[in-house]
């Protein structure tokens, strides 16, 4: 798959009660071991989605678009933005968004800006 130029985005909700997130993390690590870090990075991206259980919400649509862009442009996604719920409604309202980061990076609040806005976060490696 990877040798033929295939691209794969894996995602998993950290709160999935049916399939433990550790299984997907373990699978991703085995792919990296089998292909080597560079080849795996060229073919596979993993996004761990906070606060999402077995139902995907908006994440699958946003990451599907990221996969399509990766295939069409050759630029691997390092981040995506996902909409959380439907928002409060009414004029001037917006649905909260969250920043999704390619594993092993995670979203970290910058310390300013609306906490429910993905633009207030950066993708960083864990401490």
PDB file of N, CA, C and O in Angstrom, residues 80-122:
ATOM      1  N   UNK A  80      -6.022  19.605  11.553  1.00  0.00           N
ATOM      2  CA  UNK A  80      -7.352  19.791  10.973  1.00  0.00           C
ATOM      3  C   UNK A  80      -8.204  20.467  12.041  1.00  0.00           C
ATOM      4  O   UNK A  80      -7.871  20.432  13.229  1.00  0.00           O
ATOM      5  N   UNK A  81      -9.273  21.079  11.626  1.00  0.00           N
ATOM      6  CA  UNK A  81     -10.201  21.708  12.556  1.00  0.00           C
ATOM      7  C   UNK A  81     -11.521  20.969  12.476  1.00  0.00           C
ATOM      8  O   UNK A  81     -12.017  20.692  11.392  1.00  0.00           O
ATOM      9  N   UNK A  82     -12.082  20.656  13.625  1.00  0.00           N
ATOM     10  CA  UNK A  82     -13.342  19.941  13.698  1.00  0.00           C
ATOM     11  C   UNK A  82     -14.370  20.797  14.422  1.00  0.00           C
ATOM     12  O   UNK A  82     -14.042  21.496  15.382  1.00  0.00           O
ATOM     13  N   UNK A  83     -15.611  20.737  13.957  1.00  0.00           N
ATOM     14  CA  UNK A  83     -16.702  21.457  14.605  1.00  0.00           C
ATOM     15  C   UNK A  83     -17.270  20.567  15.704  1.00  0.00           C
ATOM     16  O   UNK A  83     -17.491  19.379  15.510  1.00  0.00           O
ATOM     17  N   UNK A  84     -17.516  21.165  16.857  1.00  0.00           N
ATOM     18  CA  UNK A  84     -18.036  20.439  18.012  1.00  0.00           C
ATOM     19  C   UNK A  84     -19.500  20.803  18.192  1.00  0.00           C
ATOM     20  O   UNK A  84     -19.820  21.933  18.535  1.00  0.00           O
ATOM     21  N   UNK A  85     -20.394  19.892  17.921  1.00  0.00           N
ATOM     22  CA  UNK A  85     -21.819  20.165  18.089  1.00  0.00           C
ATOM     23  C   UNK A  85     -22.331  21.135  17.040  1.00  0.00           C
ATOM     24  O   UNK A  85     -21.713  21.389  16.017  1.00  0.00           O
ATOM     25  N   UNK A  86     -23.489  21.721  17.323  1.00  0.00           N
ATOM     26  CA  UNK A  86     -24.150  22.612  16.376  1.00  0.00           C
ATOM     27  C   UNK A  86     -24.038  24.079  16.747  1.00  0.00           C
ATOM     28  O   UNK A  86     -24.517  24.939  16.030  1.00  0.00           O
ATOM     29  N   UNK A  87     -23.458  24.408  17.872  1.00  0.00           N
ATOM     30  CA  UNK A  87     -23.370  25.798  18.299  1.00  0.00           C
ATOM     31  C   UNK A  87     -24.674  26.252  18.930  1.00  0.00           C
ATOM     32  O   UNK A  87     -25.697  25.582  18.857  1.00  0.00           O
ATOM     33  N   UNK A  88     -24.656  27.415  19.560  1.00  0.00           N
ATOM     34  CA  UNK A  88     -25.827  27.899  20.272  1.00  0.00           C
ATOM     35  C   UNK A  88     -26.906  28.446  19.359  1.00  0.00           C
ATOM     36  O   UNK A  88     -28.037  28.629  19.775  1.00  0.00           O
ATOM     37  N   UNK A  89     -26.606  28.720  18.102  1.00  0.00           N
ATOM     38  CA  UNK A  89     -27.599  29.258  17.179  1.00  0.00           C
ATOM     39  C   UNK A  89     -27.783  30.754  17.358  1.00  0.00           C
ATOM     40  O   UNK A  89     -27.235  31.364  18.269  1.00  0.00           O
ATOM     41  N   UNK A  90     -28.536  31.337  16.474  1.00  0.00           N
ATOM     42  CA  UNK A  90     -28.806  32.775  16.550  1.00  0.00           C
ATOM     43  C   UNK A  90     -27.746  33.583  15.829  1.00  0.00           C
ATOM     44  O   UNK A  90     -26.668  33.089  15.506  1.00  0.00           O
ATOM     45  N   UNK A  91     -28.044  34.843  15.576  1.00  0.00           N
ATOM     46  CA  UNK A  91     -27.116  35.714  14.854  1.00  0.00           C
ATOM     47  C   UNK A  91     -25.791  35.878  15.607  1.00  0.00           C
ATOM     48  O   UNK A  91     -25.775  36.057  16.823  1.00  0.00           O
ATOM     49  N   UNK A  92     -24.711  35.798  14.875  1.00  0.00           N
ATOM     50  CA  UNK A  92     -23.394  36.022  15.459  1.00  0.00           C
ATOM     51  C   UNK A  92     -22.848  34.866  16.271  1.00  0.00           C
ATOM     52  O   UNK A  92     -21.757  34.962  16.815  1.00  0.00           O
ATOM     53  N   UNK A  93     -23.590  33.774  16.373  1.00  0.00           N
ATOM     54  CA  UNK A  93     -23.095  32.645  17.164  1.00  0.00           C
ATOM     55  C   UNK A  93     -22.266  31.728  16.275  1.00  0.00           C
ATOM     56  O   UNK A  93     -22.350  31.774  15.057  1.00  0.00           O
ATOM     57  N   UNK A  94     -21.462  30.918  16.889  1.00  0.00           N
ATOM     58  CA  UNK A  94     -20.674  29.953  16.140  1.00  0.00           C
ATOM     59  C   UNK A  94     -20.599  28.664  16.934  1.00  0.00           C
ATOM     60  O   UNK A  94     -20.724  28.656  18.148  1.00  0.00           O
ATOM     61  N   UNK A  95     -20.402  27.582  16.193  1.00  0.00           N
ATOM     62  CA  UNK A  95     -20.204  26.301  16.854  1.00  0.00           C
ATOM     63  C   UNK A  95     -18.763  26.236  17.339  1.00  0.00           C
ATOM     64  O   UNK A  95     -17.855  26.660  16.634  1.00  0.00           O
ATOM     65  N   UNK A  96     -18.532  25.737  18.535  1.00  0.00           N
ATOM     66  CA  UNK A  96     -17.158  25.576  19.008  1.00  0.00           C
ATOM     67  C   UNK A  96     -16.369  24.678  18.059  1.00  0.00           C
ATOM     68  O   UNK A  96     -16.924  23.773  17.438  1.00  0.00           O
ATOM     69  N   UNK A  97     -15.081  24.943  17.945  1.00  0.00           N
ATOM     70  CA  UNK A  97     -14.210  24.129  17.107  1.00  0.00           C
ATOM     71  C   UNK A  97     -13.060  23.598  17.948  1.00  0.00           C
ATOM     72  O   UNK A  97     -12.729  24.151  18.995  1.00  0.00           O
ATOM     73  N   UNK A  98     -12.466  22.506  17.476  1.00  0.00           N
ATOM     74  CA  UNK A  98     -11.302  21.955  18.161  1.00  0.00           C
ATOM     75  C   UNK A  98     -10.223  21.684  17.126  1.00  0.00           C
ATOM     76  O   UNK A  98     -10.504  21.370  15.979  1.00  0.00           O
ATOM     77  N   UNK A  99      -8.998  21.861  17.570  1.00  0.00           N
ATOM     78  CA  UNK A  99      -7.842  21.598  16.725  1.00  0.00           C
ATOM     79  C   UNK A  99      -7.464  20.131  16.853  1.00  0.00           C
ATOM     80  O   UNK A  99      -7.279  19.629  17.959  1.00  0.00           O
ATOM     81  N   UNK A 100      -7.359  19.444  15.736  1.00  0.00           N
ATOM     82  CA  UNK A 100      -6.914  18.062  15.701  1.00  0.00           C
ATOM     83  C   UNK A 100      -5.488  18.054  15.175  1.00  0.00           C
ATOM     84  O   UNK A 100      -5.190  18.694  14.163  1.00  0.00           O
ATOM     85  N   UNK A 101      -4.611  17.353  15.850  1.00  0.00           N
ATOM     86  CA  UNK A 101      -3.185  17.349  15.511  1.00  0.00           C
ATOM     87  C   UNK A 101      -2.732  15.940  15.153  1.00  0.00           C
ATOM     88  O   UNK A 101      -3.153  14.966  15.775  1.00  0.00           O
ATOM     89  N   UNK A 102      -1.826  15.856  14.177  1.00  0.00           N
ATOM     90  CA  UNK A 102      -1.260  14.560  13.811  1.00  0.00           C
ATOM     91  C   UNK A 102      -0.424  14.038  14.980  1.00  0.00           C
ATOM     92  O   UNK A 102       0.396  14.755  15.547  1.00  0.00           O
ATOM     93  N   UNK A 103      -0.674  12.789  15.332  1.00  0.00           N
ATOM     94  CA  UNK A 103       0.028  12.121  16.430  1.00  0.00           C
ATOM     95  C   UNK A 103       1.526  12.117  16.166  1.00  0.00           C
ATOM     96  O   UNK A 103       1.927  11.918  15.032  1.00  0.00           O
ATOM     97  N   UNK A 104       2.348  12.391  17.131  1.00  0.00           N
ATOM     98  CA  UNK A 104       2.090  12.446  18.564  1.00  0.00           C
ATOM     99  C   UNK A 104       1.798  13.854  19.100  1.00  0.00           C
ATOM    100  O   UNK A 104       1.717  14.061  20.305  1.00  0.00           O
ATOM    101  N   UNK A 105       1.639  14.829  18.229  1.00  0.00           N
ATOM    102  CA  UNK A 105       1.327  16.180  18.697  1.00  0.00           C
ATOM    103  C   UNK A 105      -0.099  16.249  19.241  1.00  0.00           C
ATOM    104  O   UNK A 105      -0.948  15.443  18.868  1.00  0.00           O
ATOM    105  N   UNK A 106      -0.325  17.212  20.100  1.00  0.00           N
ATOM    106  CA  UNK A 106      -1.644  17.437  20.680  1.00  0.00           C
ATOM    107  C   UNK A 106      -1.888  18.942  20.756  1.00  0.00           C
ATOM    108  O   UNK A 106      -0.943  19.737  20.774  1.00  0.00           O
ATOM    109  N   UNK A 107      -3.153  19.318  20.794  1.00  0.00           N
ATOM    110  CA  UNK A 107      -3.512  20.730  20.875  1.00  0.00           C
ATOM    111  C   UNK A 107      -3.200  21.269  22.266  1.00  0.00           C
ATOM    112  O   UNK A 107      -3.509  20.636  23.273  1.00  0.00           O
ATOM    113  N   UNK A 108      -2.577  22.447  22.298  1.00  0.00           N
ATOM    114  CA  UNK A 108      -2.296  23.134  23.564  1.00  0.00           C
ATOM    115  C   UNK A 108      -2.781  24.569  23.443  1.00  0.00           C
ATOM    116  O   UNK A 108      -2.450  25.269  22.484  1.00  0.00           O
ATOM    117  N   UNK A 109      -3.555  24.986  24.429  1.00  0.00           N
ATOM    118  CA  UNK A 109      -4.095  26.349  24.464  1.00  0.00           C
ATOM    119  C   UNK A 109      -2.951  27.355  24.555  1.00  0.00           C
ATOM    120  O   UNK A 109      -2.023  27.190  25.343  1.00  0.00           O
ATOM    121  N   UNK A 110      -3.013  28.404  23.753  1.00  0.00           N
ATOM    122  CA  UNK A 110      -1.964  29.430  23.730  1.00  0.00           C
ATOM    123  C   UNK A 110      -1.986  30.339  24.951  1.00  0.00           C
ATOM    124  O   UNK A 110      -1.034  31.063  25.201  1.00  0.00           O
ATOM    125  N   UNK A 111      -3.108  30.360  25.651  1.00  0.00           N
ATOM    126  CA  UNK A 111      -3.225  31.217  26.820  1.00  0.00           C
ATOM    127  C   UNK A 111      -4.031  32.475  26.546  1.00  0.00           C
ATOM    128  O   UNK A 111      -4.271  33.265  27.441  1.00  0.00           O
ATOM    129  N   UNK A 112      -4.449  32.641  25.301  1.00  0.00           N
ATOM    130  CA  UNK A 112      -5.309  33.776  24.961  1.00  0.00           C
ATOM    131  C   UNK A 112      -6.237  33.351  23.830  1.00  0.00           C
ATOM    132  O   UNK A 112      -5.963  32.389  23.119  1.00  0.00           O
ATOM    133  N   UNK A 113      -7.309  34.088  23.692  1.00  0.00           N
ATOM    134  CA  UNK A 113      -8.308  33.746  22.683  1.00  0.00           C
ATOM    135  C   UNK A 113      -9.386  32.867  23.274  1.00  0.00           C
ATOM    136  O   UNK A 113      -9.235  32.312  24.365  1.00  0.00           O
ATOM    137  N   UNK A 114     -10.486  32.733  22.568  1.00  0.00           N
ATOM    138  CA  UNK A 114     -11.605  31.926  23.072  1.00  0.00           C
ATOM    139  C   UNK A 114     -11.203  30.460  23.222  1.00  0.00           C
ATOM    140  O   UNK A 114     -10.721  29.844  22.265  1.00  0.00           O
ATOM    141  N   UNK A 115     -11.383  29.875  24.395  1.00  0.00           N
ATOM    142  CA  UNK A 115     -11.010  28.473  24.597  1.00  0.00           C
ATOM    143  C   UNK A 115     -11.775  27.487  23.712  1.00  0.00           C
ATOM    144  O   UNK A 115     -11.317  26.376  23.497  1.00  0.00           O
ATOM    145  N   UNK A 116     -12.938  27.890  23.189  1.00  0.00           N
ATOM    146  CA  UNK A 116     -13.720  26.993  22.342  1.00  0.00           C
ATOM    147  C   UNK A 116     -13.478  27.243  20.851  1.00  0.00           C
ATOM    148  O   UNK A 116     -14.263  26.833  20.015  1.00  0.00           O
ATOM    149  N   UNK A 117     -12.356  27.901  20.536  1.00  0.00           N
ATOM    150  CA  UNK A 117     -12.000  28.203  19.152  1.00  0.00           C
ATOM    151  C   UNK A 117     -10.660  27.535  18.832  1.00  0.00           C
ATOM    152  O   UNK A 117      -9.647  27.796  19.494  1.00  0.00           O
ATOM    153  N   UNK A 118     -10.642  26.675  17.817  1.00  0.00           N
ATOM    154  CA  UNK A 118      -9.419  25.960  17.447  1.00  0.00           C
ATOM    155  C   UNK A 118      -8.257  26.903  17.155  1.00  0.00           C
ATOM    156  O   UNK A 118      -7.099  26.535  17.349  1.00  0.00           O
ATOM    157  N   UNK A 119      -8.545  28.128  16.717  1.00  0.00           N
ATOM    158  CA  UNK A 119      -7.484  29.089  16.402  1.00  0.00           C
ATOM    159  C   UNK A 119      -6.719  29.529  17.649  1.00  0.00           C
ATOM    160  O   UNK A 119      -5.646  30.128  17.532  1.00  0.00           O
ATOM    161  N   UNK A 120      -7.220  29.229  18.827  1.00  0.00           N
ATOM    162  CA  UNK A 120      -6.552  29.585  20.079  1.00  0.00           C
ATOM    163  C   UNK A 120      -5.566  28.514  20.542  1.00  0.00           C
ATOM    164  O   UNK A 120      -5.040  28.592  21.652  1.00  0.00           O
ATOM    165  N   UNK A 121      -5.306  27.531  19.701  1.00  0.00           N
ATOM    166  CA  UNK A 121      -4.458  26.397  20.059  1.00  0.00           C
ATOM    167  C   UNK A 121      -3.343  26.184  19.038  1.00  0.00           C
ATOM    168  O   UNK A 121      -3.454  26.601  17.888  1.00  0.00           O
ATOM    169  N   UNK A 122      -2.277  25.533  19.480  1.00  0.00           N
ATOM    170  CA  UNK A 122      -1.178  25.107  18.618  1.00  0.00           C
ATOM    171  C   UNK A 122      -0.999  23.609  18.778  1.00  0.00           C
ATOM    172  O   UNK A 122      -1.292  23.051  19.835  1.00  0.00           O
TER     173      UNK A 122
END
